[in-house]
Coordinates of C-alpha atoms in Angstrom, one line a residue:
X70 CA -40.4 0.0 -40.2
X71 CA -38.2 -2.2 -42.5
X72 CA -40.1 -4.6 -44.7
X73 CA -38.7 -7.7 -46.2
X74 CA -38.0 -7.6 -49.9
X75 CA -39.9 -10.1 -52.0
X76 CA -38.1 -12.3 -54.5
X77 CA -40.1 -10.5 -57.3
X78 CA -38.7 -7.1 -56.2
X79 CA -35.1 -8.5 -56.0
X80 CA -35.5 -10.1 -59.4
X81 CA -36.7 -6.7 -60.8
X82 CA -33.5 -5.1 -59.5
X83 CA -31.3 -7.8 -61.0
X84 CA -33.0 -7.6 -64.4
X85 CA -33.3 -3.8 -64.7
X86 CA -30.2 -2.4 -62.8
X87 CA -28.1 -2.2 -65.9
X88 CA -30.7 -0.1 -67.8
X89 CA -32.2 2.1 -65.1
X90 CA -30.7 4.5 -62.5
X91 CA -31.2 3.6 -58.9
X92 CA -33.7 6.5 -58.6
X93 CA -35.7 5.1 -61.5
X94 CA -35.6 1.6 -59.9
X95 CA -37.0 3.1 -56.7
X96 CA -39.8 4.8 -58.5
X97 CA -40.8 1.7 -60.5
X98 CA -40.6 -0.5 -57.4
X99 CA -42.8 1.9 -55.5
X100 CA -45.4 1.7 -58.2
X101 CA -45.2 -2.1 -58.5
X102 CA -45.2 -2.9 -54.8
X103 CA -47.7 -0.2 -53.6
X104 CA -45.2 1.0 -50.9
X105 CA -42.6 3.7 -50.9
X106 CA -39.2 2.3 -51.8
X107 CA -36.4 4.9 -51.3
X108 CA -33.4 5.5 -53.4
X109 CA -31.2 4.5 -50.4
X110 CA -33.1 1.2 -50.0
X111 CA -32.6 0.3 -53.6
X112 CA -28.9 1.3 -53.6
X113 CA -28.3 -0.7 -50.4
X114 CA -30.1 -3.8 -51.7
X115 CA -28.3 -3.6 -55.0
X116 CA -25.0 -3.5 -53.2
X117 CA -26.0 -6.4 -51.0
X118 CA -26.8 -8.4 -54.2
X119 CA -23.2 -7.7 -55.3
X120 CA -24.2 -5.5 -58.2
X121 CA -21.9 -2.6 -58.7
X122 CA -22.7 0.3 -61.0
X123 CA -20.2 2.3 -63.0
X124 CA -19.6 5.7 -61.4
X125 CA -20.5 8.9 -63.1
X126 CA -23.5 11.1 -63.4
X127 CA -26.2 9.7 -65.7
X128 CA -24.3 6.4 -66.2
X129 CA -26.5 3.3 -66.1
X130 CA -23.9 0.6 -66.9
X131 CA -22.6 -2.0 -64.5
X132 CA -18.9 -2.5 -63.6
X133 CA -19.3 -6.2 -64.5
X134 CA -21.9 -7.5 -66.9
X135 CA -24.3 -9.9 -65.1
X136 CA -25.9 -11.3 -68.3
X137 CA -27.7 -14.6 -67.7
X138 CA -26.1 -16.0 -70.8
X139 CA -22.6 -15.9 -69.3
X140 CA -21.3 -19.4 -68.8

């Protein structure tokens, strides 16, 4: 059954997606929320949030920097 994402979980993705791989985000969200969060669920939600990662194995950067300090 699909569960609704909390704002805290969404904020965690926004804040950590540039430093962590999607697999690492899923593992951390699973620990924080107490429920199993799959790699696919994280990837899909990140894409819905409009956050694109750079392609390449082991690359954690974003295609566009989403720093909160940008004007």
